[in-house]
Tab-separated table of C-alpha atoms and ligand atoms in Angstrom:
chain	number	residue	atom	x	y	z
A	3	MET	CA	-107.820	107.064	-29.879
A	4	LYS	CA	-109.982	109.516	-28.728
A	5	CYS	CA	-110.224	111.136	-25.506
A	6	VAL	CA	-113.413	113.946	-26.094
A	7	LYS	CA	-115.311	115.717	-23.077
A	8	LYS	CA	-118.710	116.867	-23.494
A	9	VAL	CA	-119.412	120.332	-22.740
A	10	THR	CA	-122.672	120.346	-23.825
A	11	ASP	CA	-125.330	117.719	-25.721
A	12	ASN	CA	-123.642	119.258	-28.892
A	13	LEU	CA	-120.457	120.833	-27.948
A	14	TYR	CA	-117.563	119.060	-27.444
A	15	TRP	CA	-114.027	119.673	-26.155
A	16	VAL	CA	-111.037	117.969	-27.850
A	17	GLY	CA	-107.792	119.489	-26.380
A	18	ALA	CA	-104.906	118.267	-24.716
A	19	ASN	CA	-103.103	118.329	-21.760
A	20	ASP	CA	-99.537	118.555	-21.977
A	21	ARG	CA	-97.834	117.547	-18.858
A	22	THR	CA	-94.107	117.300	-20.916
A	23	THR	CA	-93.430	121.239	-21.847
A	24	GLU	CA	-90.668	122.867	-19.617
A	25	ARG	CA	-91.371	125.984	-20.375
A	26	PHE	CA	-94.191	127.778	-21.767
A	27	GLU	CA	-93.102	129.880	-24.530
A	28	SER	CA	-89.856	129.326	-23.531
A	29	VAL	CA	-90.181	131.766	-20.846
A	30	TYR	CA	-92.614	130.096	-17.955
A	31	PRO	CA	-92.183	126.956	-15.810
A	32	ILE	CA	-95.103	125.297	-15.902
A	33	PRO	CA	-94.462	122.407	-13.467
A	34	GLU	CA	-98.382	122.255	-12.948
A	35	GLY	CA	-98.574	121.343	-16.676
A	36	VAL	CA	-101.049	123.179	-18.997
A	37	SER	CA	-104.665	122.077	-21.833
A	38	TYR	CA	-104.685	123.395	-25.026
A	39	ASN	CA	-108.682	123.506	-25.285
A	40	ALA	CA	-110.088	123.501	-28.813
A	41	TYR	CA	-113.887	122.951	-29.498
A	42	VAL	CA	-116.564	121.341	-31.313
A	43	LEU	CA	-119.958	122.295	-31.833
A	44	ILE	CA	-122.313	119.997	-33.880
A	45	ASP	CA	-125.472	122.099	-34.526
A	46	GLY	CA	-127.578	119.768	-36.572
A	47	ASP	CA	-126.231	119.262	-40.329
A	48	LYS	CA	-123.700	122.025	-39.269
A	49	THR	CA	-120.481	121.517	-37.298
A	50	VAL	CA	-117.476	123.862	-36.649
A	51	LEU	CA	-114.369	123.451	-34.434
A	52	PHE	CA	-113.194	126.239	-32.523
A	53	ASP	CA	-109.378	126.395	-32.682
A	54	THR	CA	-106.828	123.689	-32.971
A	55	VAL	CA	-103.588	122.664	-30.381
A	56	ASP	CA	-99.944	122.782	-29.595
A	57	PHE	CA	-98.390	121.002	-32.400
A	58	ALA	CA	-96.855	118.113	-30.012
A	59	PHE	CA	-100.489	117.045	-30.095
A	60	CYS	CA	-101.825	117.085	-33.439
A	61	ARG	CA	-102.728	113.535	-34.057
A	62	PRO	CA	-104.487	113.040	-30.503
A	63	PHE	CA	-106.414	116.279	-31.312
A	64	LEU	CA	-107.402	114.983	-34.761
A	65	GLU	CA	-108.684	111.954	-34.074
A	66	ASN	CA	-110.518	113.552	-31.557
A	67	VAL	CA	-112.129	116.244	-33.894
A	68	ALA	CA	-112.703	112.625	-35.958
A	69	ALA	CA	-114.623	110.783	-33.303
A	70	VAL	CA	-116.996	113.901	-32.783
A	71	LEU	CA	-117.623	114.166	-36.221
A	72	ASP	CA	-118.413	110.834	-36.227
A	73	GLY	CA	-118.484	111.073	-41.029
A	74	ARG	CA	-119.896	114.422	-40.863
A	75	LYS	CA	-118.064	116.862	-42.753
A	76	LEU	CA	-116.411	120.048	-40.949
A	77	ASP	CA	-118.293	123.174	-41.987
A	78	TYR	CA	-116.406	125.648	-40.203
A	79	ILE	CA	-112.611	126.400	-38.560
A	80	VAL	CA	-112.834	129.529	-36.384
A	81	VAL	CA	-109.783	130.412	-35.754
A	82	ASN	CA	-110.002	132.875	-32.546
A	83	HIS	CA	-106.011	133.669	-32.135
A	84	MET	CA	-102.972	132.092	-34.065
A	85	GLU	CA	-99.903	131.848	-31.220
A	86	PRO	CA	-98.942	128.034	-31.972
A	87	ASP	CA	-100.047	126.659	-28.367
A	88	HIS	CA	-103.215	126.820	-30.348
A	89	ALA	CA	-102.934	127.087	-33.995
A	90	ALA	CA	-99.742	124.841	-34.766
A	91	SER	CA	-101.902	122.043	-35.685
A	92	PHE	CA	-104.490	124.366	-38.146
A	93	GLU	CA	-102.658	123.468	-41.210
A	94	PHE	CA	-102.835	119.478	-40.756
A	95	THR	CA	-106.194	119.945	-39.649
A	96	ALA	CA	-107.451	122.278	-42.690
A	97	ASN	CA	-106.004	120.264	-44.772
A	98	ALA	CA	-107.582	117.386	-43.524
A	99	TYR	CA	-110.708	118.713	-44.171
A	100	PRO	CA	-110.616	120.608	-47.175
A	101	GLU	CA	-113.943	121.753	-47.805
A	102	ALA	CA	-114.152	123.187	-43.977
A	103	THR	CA	-114.421	127.325	-44.508
A	104	ILE	CA	-112.184	129.388	-42.408
A	105	VAL	CA	-114.343	131.990	-40.444
A	106	CYS	CA	-111.285	134.334	-38.777
A	107	ASN	CA	-110.505	138.264	-39.433
A	108	ALA	CA	-108.103	139.818	-41.951
A	109	LYS	CA	-104.722	139.779	-39.187
A	110	ILE	CA	-105.150	136.180	-38.934
A	111	GLN	CA	-105.393	135.289	-42.303
A	112	THR	CA	-101.945	137.453	-42.403
A	113	MET	CA	-100.676	135.467	-40.260
A	114	MET	CA	-101.304	132.281	-41.559
A	115	GLY	CA	-99.664	133.125	-44.410
A	116	GLN	CA	-96.398	133.941	-42.170
A	117	TYR	CA	-96.722	130.599	-40.249
A	118	PHE	CA	-97.896	128.334	-42.900
A	119	ASN	CA	-96.841	127.193	-46.644
A	120	THR	CA	-100.718	126.200	-47.675
A	121	ASP	CA	-102.570	129.495	-48.937
A	122	PHE	CA	-106.023	129.281	-47.592
A	123	THR	CA	-107.436	132.843	-49.119
A	124	GLU	CA	-109.731	130.909	-51.349
A	125	ARG	CA	-111.735	129.488	-48.267
A	126	PHE	CA	-111.436	132.101	-45.957
A	127	HIS	CA	-114.821	133.448	-44.151
A	128	THR	CA	-114.047	136.726	-43.587
A	129	VAL	CA	-115.550	138.640	-40.393
A	130	LYS	CA	-114.957	141.742	-38.101
A	131	GLU	CA	-116.880	142.938	-34.683
A	132	GLY	CA	-120.710	141.982	-34.932
A	133	ASP	CA	-120.485	140.068	-37.485
A	134	THR	CA	-122.577	136.928	-37.439
A	135	LEU	CA	-122.894	133.200	-38.383
A	136	ALA	CA	-125.555	131.214	-38.779
A	137	LEU	CA	-125.551	128.026	-38.589
A	138	ASN	CA	-129.060	125.958	-37.520
A	139	ASP	CA	-129.718	126.335	-33.890
A	140	HIS	CA	-127.127	128.458	-33.087
A	141	THR	CA	-125.568	131.641	-33.885
A	142	LEU	CA	-122.156	132.986	-33.763
A	143	THR	CA	-120.963	136.801	-33.515
A	144	PHE	CA	-117.695	137.772	-33.264
A	145	VAL	CA	-115.692	140.282	-30.674
A	146	MET	CA	-112.243	141.388	-31.495
A	147	ALA	CA	-109.943	141.384	-28.659
A	148	PRO	CA	-106.656	143.069	-29.994
A	149	LEU	CA	-103.847	142.142	-27.565
A	150	VAL	CA	-105.540	140.250	-24.944
A	151	HIS	CA	-103.003	138.400	-25.630
A	152	TRP	CA	-101.620	138.968	-29.823
A	153	PRO	CA	-103.026	141.692	-31.668
A	154	GLU	CA	-105.661	139.040	-34.007
A	155	VAL	CA	-106.973	137.891	-31.329
A	156	MET	CA	-110.654	137.053	-31.474
A	157	MET	CA	-113.703	135.822	-29.300
A	158	THR	CA	-116.441	133.997	-30.288
A	159	TYR	CA	-120.084	134.263	-29.042
A	160	ASP	CA	-123.171	131.346	-29.049
A	161	ILE	CA	-125.479	133.565	-29.104
A	162	THR	CA	-127.995	130.862	-28.599
A	163	SER	CA	-126.341	128.775	-26.285
A	164	LYS	CA	-124.747	132.188	-24.288
A	165	THR	CA	-121.208	130.798	-24.829
A	166	LEU	CA	-118.226	132.801	-24.779
A	167	PHE	CA	-115.214	131.267	-26.897
A	168	SER	CA	-112.604	133.585	-25.255
A	169	ALA	CA	-109.499	132.520	-26.118
A	170	ASP	CA	-106.504	133.465	-23.643
A	171	ALA	CA	-108.710	135.275	-21.506
A	172	PHE	CA	-110.139	133.556	-18.323
A	173	GLY	CA	-107.198	130.810	-19.042
A	174	THR	CA	-104.536	129.451	-16.468
A	175	PHE	CA	-101.756	126.987	-16.532
A	176	GLY	CA	-102.761	123.555	-14.826
A	177	THR	CA	-103.702	120.365	-16.722
A	178	LEU	CA	-107.680	119.320	-16.327
A	179	ASN	CA	-106.880	115.496	-15.211
A	180	GLY	CA	-110.004	114.094	-16.795
A	181	LYS	CA	-111.666	117.209	-15.258
A	182	LEU	CA	-113.448	119.907	-17.356
A	183	PHE	CA	-115.156	122.005	-15.553
A	184	ASN	CA	-114.516	125.246	-12.969
A	185	ASP	CA	-116.647	123.357	-10.392
A	186	GLU	CA	-115.040	120.582	-10.443
A	187	PHE	CA	-111.896	122.076	-9.262
A	188	ASP	CA	-111.186	123.239	-5.648
A	189	PHE	CA	-110.405	126.272	-8.185
A	190	ASP	CA	-109.908	128.633	-5.158
A	191	ARG	CA	-107.521	126.211	-3.011
A	192	ASP	CA	-105.661	124.731	-6.391
A	193	LEU	CA	-105.776	126.938	-9.672
A	194	ILE	CA	-106.070	130.661	-8.428
A	195	ASP	CA	-102.356	130.776	-8.189
A	196	HIS	CA	-101.648	129.405	-11.266
A	197	ALA	CA	-104.384	131.798	-13.739
A	198	ARG	CA	-102.850	134.852	-11.850
A	199	ARG	CA	-99.523	133.639	-12.982
A	200	TYR	CA	-100.257	133.080	-16.184
A	201	TYR	CA	-102.503	135.991	-16.857
A	202	CYS	CA	-100.233	138.810	-14.784
A	203	ASN	CA	-96.951	137.447	-17.375
A	204	ILE	CA	-98.846	136.635	-20.538
A	205	VAL	CA	-101.153	139.420	-20.722
A	206	GLY	CA	-100.583	141.592	-17.547
A	207	LYS	CA	-99.034	144.753	-19.820
A	208	TYR	CA	-102.326	144.747	-21.857
A	209	GLY	CA	-104.635	146.287	-18.423
A	210	LYS	CA	-106.023	148.580	-21.180
A	211	GLN	CA	-107.345	145.958	-23.553
A	212	VAL	CA	-108.337	143.292	-20.942
A	213	GLN	CA	-110.575	146.356	-19.775
A	214	ASN	CA	-112.145	147.035	-23.111
A	215	VAL	CA	-113.035	143.482	-23.337
A	216	LEU	CA	-114.480	143.289	-19.915
A	217	LYS	CA	-116.636	146.027	-20.781
A	218	LYS	CA	-118.004	144.424	-24.121
A	219	ALA	CA	-118.207	140.971	-22.102
A	220	ALA	CA	-120.445	142.888	-19.275
A	221	SER	CA	-123.086	144.015	-21.990
A	222	ILE	CA	-123.680	140.520	-22.591
A	223	ASP	CA	-125.246	137.250	-21.249
A	224	ILE	CA	-122.631	134.788	-20.723
A	225	GLN	CA	-123.987	131.878	-19.211
A	226	ARG	CA	-120.637	129.729	-20.331
A	227	ILE	CA	-116.856	130.632	-21.254
A	228	CYS	CA	-114.744	128.202	-22.773
A	229	PRO	CA	-111.125	129.182	-23.314
A	230	LEU	CA	-108.056	128.223	-24.601
A	231	HIS	CA	-106.564	126.789	-21.428
A	232	GLY	CA	-108.015	125.439	-18.273
A	233	PRO	CA	-111.427	125.084	-17.004
A	234	ILE	CA	-114.433	125.967	-18.444
A	235	TRP	CA	-115.941	128.266	-16.208
A	236	ARG	CA	-120.033	126.961	-16.160
A	237	SER	CA	-120.729	128.732	-12.829
A	238	ASP	CA	-119.665	131.568	-10.241
A	239	LEU	CA	-118.505	133.465	-13.768
A	240	GLY	CA	-118.117	136.389	-11.060
A	241	TYR	CA	-115.237	135.526	-9.373
A	242	PHE	CA	-112.910	134.843	-12.572
A	243	ILE	CA	-114.188	138.140	-13.958
A	244	GLU	CA	-113.933	139.734	-10.896
A	245	LYS	CA	-110.109	139.069	-10.433
A	246	HIS	CA	-109.564	139.550	-14.253
A	247	ASP	CA	-110.963	143.188	-13.266
A	248	LEU	CA	-108.676	143.721	-10.450
A	249	TRP	CA	-105.309	142.149	-12.459
A	250	SER	CA	-106.039	144.444	-15.418
A	251	SER	CA	-106.904	147.684	-13.628
A	252	TYR	CA	-103.662	146.886	-11.490
A	253	LYS	CA	-105.258	146.800	-8.273
A	254	GLU	CA	-104.348	144.433	-5.339
A	255	GLU	CA	-105.751	141.333	-4.314
A	256	LYS	CA	-105.279	142.053	-1.016
A	257	LYS	CA	-103.173	144.384	1.277
A	258	GLY	CA	-99.999	142.677	2.071
A	259	ILE	CA	-96.271	142.777	1.471
A	260	VAL	CA	-94.239	140.548	-0.415
A	261	ILE	CA	-90.418	140.720	0.042
A	262	ILE	CA	-88.246	139.717	-2.602
A	263	TYR	CA	-84.023	139.669	-2.094
A	264	THR	CA	-80.713	137.955	-3.377
A	265	SER	CA	-78.289	137.195	-0.906
A	266	MET	CA	-74.706	136.130	-1.883
A	267	TYR	CA	-73.111	135.050	1.437
A	268	GLY	CA	-76.372	135.620	3.385
A	269	GLY	CA	-75.786	139.332	4.619
A	270	THR	CA	-78.656	140.687	2.333
A	271	GLN	CA	-80.445	137.915	3.419
A	272	ASN	CA	-80.523	138.389	6.767
A	273	MET	CA	-81.742	142.427	6.279
A	274	ALA	CA	-84.381	140.731	3.782
A	275	GLU	CA	-85.621	138.582	7.411
A	276	ILE	CA	-84.901	141.150	10.088
A	277	PHE	CA	-87.086	143.323	7.877
A	278	ALA	CA	-89.677	140.731	7.814
A	279	ALA	CA	-89.791	140.134	11.724
A	280	GLY	CA	-89.601	143.898	12.227
A	281	LEU	CA	-93.292	144.267	10.170
A	282	ASN	CA	-93.929	141.160	12.155
A	283	ASP	CA	-93.667	142.126	15.782
A	284	ARG	CA	-95.265	145.619	14.459
A	285	GLY	CA	-98.675	143.425	13.500
A	286	VAL	CA	-98.321	142.647	9.933
A	287	THR	CA	-99.598	138.651	9.519
A	288	GLU	CA	-99.515	139.377	5.263
A	289	ILE	CA	-95.743	138.596	4.484
A	290	THR	CA	-94.831	136.731	1.751
A	291	MET	CA	-91.207	136.014	1.392
A	292	TYR	CA	-88.835	134.808	-1.931
A	293	ASP	CA	-85.012	134.604	-2.687
A	294	ALA	CA	-85.138	135.794	-6.568
A	295	ALA	CA	-81.978	133.232	-7.040
A	296	LYS	CA	-84.536	130.276	-5.976
A	297	THR	CA	-87.822	131.234	-7.788
A	298	HIS	CA	-88.917	132.105	-11.691
A	299	PRO	CA	-89.399	135.641	-11.407
A	300	SER	CA	-92.901	134.769	-13.102
A	301	TYR	CA	-94.049	133.918	-9.583
A	302	LEU	CA	-92.180	137.046	-8.288
A	303	ILE	CA	-94.267	138.789	-10.609
A	304	ALA	CA	-97.880	137.054	-9.915
A	305	ASP	CA	-97.889	138.003	-5.813
A	306	ILE	CA	-96.288	141.509	-6.462
A	307	PHE	CA	-99.622	141.708	-8.487
A	308	LYS	CA	-101.696	139.960	-5.855
A	309	TYR	CA	-100.385	142.382	-2.971
A	310	SER	CA	-100.430	146.090	-2.203
A	311	HIS	CA	-96.808	146.301	-0.947
A	312	PHE	CA	-93.485	145.000	-2.078
A	313	ALA	CA	-89.951	145.067	-1.231
A	314	ILE	CA	-86.585	144.316	-2.729
A	315	ALA	CA	-83.605	143.808	-0.623
A	316	CYS	CA	-80.609	143.668	-3.143
A	317	PRO	CA	-76.660	143.517	-3.030
A	318	THR	CA	-74.422	145.818	-5.234
A	319	TYR	CA	-72.816	143.556	-8.068
A	320	THR	CA	-69.911	144.826	-10.552
A	321	GLY	CA	-71.655	148.377	-9.046
A	322	GLU	CA	-74.605	147.695	-10.459
A	323	ILE	CA	-78.132	146.493	-9.657
A	324	HIS	CA	-77.836	142.397	-9.124
A	325	PRO	CA	-78.481	140.851	-12.292
A	326	LEU	CA	-81.467	138.528	-11.328
A	327	ILE	CA	-83.019	141.723	-9.416
A	328	GLU	CA	-82.076	143.370	-12.357
A	329	THR	CA	-84.120	140.705	-14.625
A	330	LEU	CA	-87.036	141.201	-12.032
A	331	LEU	CA	-87.170	145.178	-12.499
A	332	MET	CA	-87.480	144.515	-16.196
A	333	GLU	CA	-90.209	142.486	-16.265
A	334	MET	CA	-92.096	144.308	-14.031
A	335	LYS	CA	-91.570	147.282	-15.965
A	336	HIS	CA	-92.740	145.733	-19.388
A	337	LEU	CA	-95.946	144.024	-17.705
A	338	SER	CA	-96.896	147.514	-16.352
A	339	VAL	CA	-96.646	146.781	-12.333
A	340	GLN	CA	-97.966	150.404	-11.340
A	341	ASN	CA	-99.746	151.573	-7.847
A	342	LYS	CA	-98.218	149.905	-5.474
A	343	THR	CA	-95.961	150.725	-2.413
A	344	ALA	CA	-92.845	149.590	-2.200
A	345	ALA	CA	-89.473	149.815	0.191
A	346	VAL	CA	-85.475	149.235	-1.167
A	347	MET	CA	-82.571	147.509	1.238
A	348	GLU	CA	-79.641	147.682	-0.404
A	349	ASN	CA	-75.797	145.899	0.232
A	350	GLY	CA	-72.592	146.768	-1.014
A	351	SER	CA	-69.449	146.097	0.783
A	352	TRP	CA	-67.191	149.123	-0.374
A	353	ALA	CA	-69.582	151.391	-2.592
A	354	PRO	CA	-73.182	150.943	-2.262
A	355	ALA	CA	-75.475	151.186	-5.053
A	356	SER	CA	-78.154	149.429	-6.005
A	357	GLY	CA	-81.256	151.065	-3.596
A	358	LYS	CA	-80.528	154.112	-6.274
A	359	LYS	CA	-80.678	152.316	-9.064
A	360	ILE	CA	-83.506	149.983	-8.429
A	361	ARG	CA	-85.448	153.648	-7.005
A	362	ALA	CA	-84.729	154.564	-10.577
A	363	MET	CA	-86.218	151.788	-12.417
A	364	LEU	CA	-89.116	152.095	-9.904
A	365	ASP	CA	-89.276	155.822	-11.360
A	366	GLU	CA	-89.939	154.479	-14.772
A	367	MET	CA	-93.111	152.771	-13.478
A	368	LYS	CA	-96.211	153.953	-13.082
A	369	ASN	CA	-97.426	154.993	-9.350
A	370	ILE	CA	-95.024	153.338	-7.536
A	371	ASN	CA	-94.608	155.018	-4.076
A	372	VAL	CA	-91.418	154.182	-2.524
A	373	ILE	CA	-91.243	154.731	0.587
A	374	ASP	CA	-87.660	156.719	2.885
A	375	PRO	CA	-85.228	155.750	3.881
A	376	THR	CA	-83.523	153.067	1.996
A	377	VAL	CA	-81.716	151.121	3.989
A	378	THR	CA	-78.081	150.838	3.374
A	379	ILE	CA	-76.097	147.826	5.195
A	380	LYS	CA	-72.001	146.970	3.963
A	381	SER	CA	-71.268	143.588	3.966
A	382	THR	CA	-73.983	143.054	7.319
A	383	MET	CA	-76.316	144.680	9.223
A	384	LYS	CA	-74.729	146.514	12.044
A	385	ASP	CA	-76.337	148.366	14.982
A	386	ALA	CA	-75.550	151.360	13.021
A	387	GLN	CA	-78.236	151.131	10.668
A	388	THR	CA	-81.140	150.150	13.227
A	389	ALA	CA	-82.178	153.423	13.159
A	390	ASP	CA	-83.013	153.422	9.704
A	391	MET	CA	-84.327	150.373	9.882
A	392	ASP	CA	-86.809	150.812	12.356
A	393	ALA	CA	-87.839	154.069	10.454
A	394	LEU	CA	-88.701	152.459	7.273
A	395	LEU	CA	-90.374	149.101	8.881
A	396	ASP	CA	-92.617	151.836	10.535
A	397	ALA	CA	-93.650	153.411	7.950
A	398	MET	CA	-94.297	150.492	5.994
A	399	ALA	CA	-96.334	149.029	9.262
A	400	ALA	CA	-98.705	151.626	9.163
A	401	SER	CA	-98.794	151.913	5.244
A	402	LEU	CA	-100.169	148.304	5.647
A	403	LYS	CA	-102.327	149.197	8.689
B	2	FEO	FE1	-102.471	130.712	-25.037
B	2	FEO	FE2	-101.234	133.793	-26.834
B	2	FEO	O1	-101.774	131.303	-26.227
């Protein structure tokens, strides 16, 4: 049974909402779910399908496509991205519509050979940057967007309706829940955290490539953005484009600090609590705190991107950084975290070493300014560490003003 939504008079959403998958890409928890968006354009006697969906939703998706086509043939399938959350249903779809021409770039064609057993070579219409495809009233043009999020990614711009089919860009975690458009949500209240966590963890590494796409986007008149995840943007596009500009240029959204700790027996947590309270005593209120043992790193990464400052309080574990913090630091490096001010606090009951090792890992990232001193405790905070803590707090509070 179809579940189709009308985007415009002749453009339809035919995607799916996933509330079952526990971890997106087997990494990121998605308690809020995720949508896989696909679209069908009916332009007179020409029909176009833009992307498909995760294979778990192949059957309802095909029913949606058939319902919109309503007996018409399918002329084109545009494939913008080969990641299987969008392309896994492609093979079944293309085989269900053998007359459809497959519109994609050469890199996508190579990946099709990797993923599928059907040879689609005879059906390809290969496109590159700036190529156009005339339908009836509508003309499509193609914008290559390598590494946003995979190297083969492209976007399709409908010149006539000024609609950008943006692939993963401008996507967000979260299901649509019967709605479709950004202005049907309180996005800044309910979805921006999901969008930030999606962006920073999925494409955070590729800021330069996102900046390239934003520059291209600035040169075209976009009235509507149809991403592969999350709501369609039909209003206030500047709000979301500006967020992506900040994230991809590694600038903070907000002056403030995220404090992240792990604590085996409470001593390190107590140090982090004293640090947070001391900042507040010095007039800082934009403070958020996480226990890394309770919170998936993707949430921590999102807040590190969001705020100007972060602090890490960490025990020494087998002479090394506690593994949860070490994992976070590796993720930060992989995702190109940069342009931050940081504080480091360490604990070690006989040989504190985590602080030095954390600083070494932060040194491998770009433009992370670590404020002195590192506060070192042995098991629990004592009066002897008050001077170091006060010095760190004074410097951090001054930096946050
Ligand atoms: Fe939503 Fe890169 O796939």
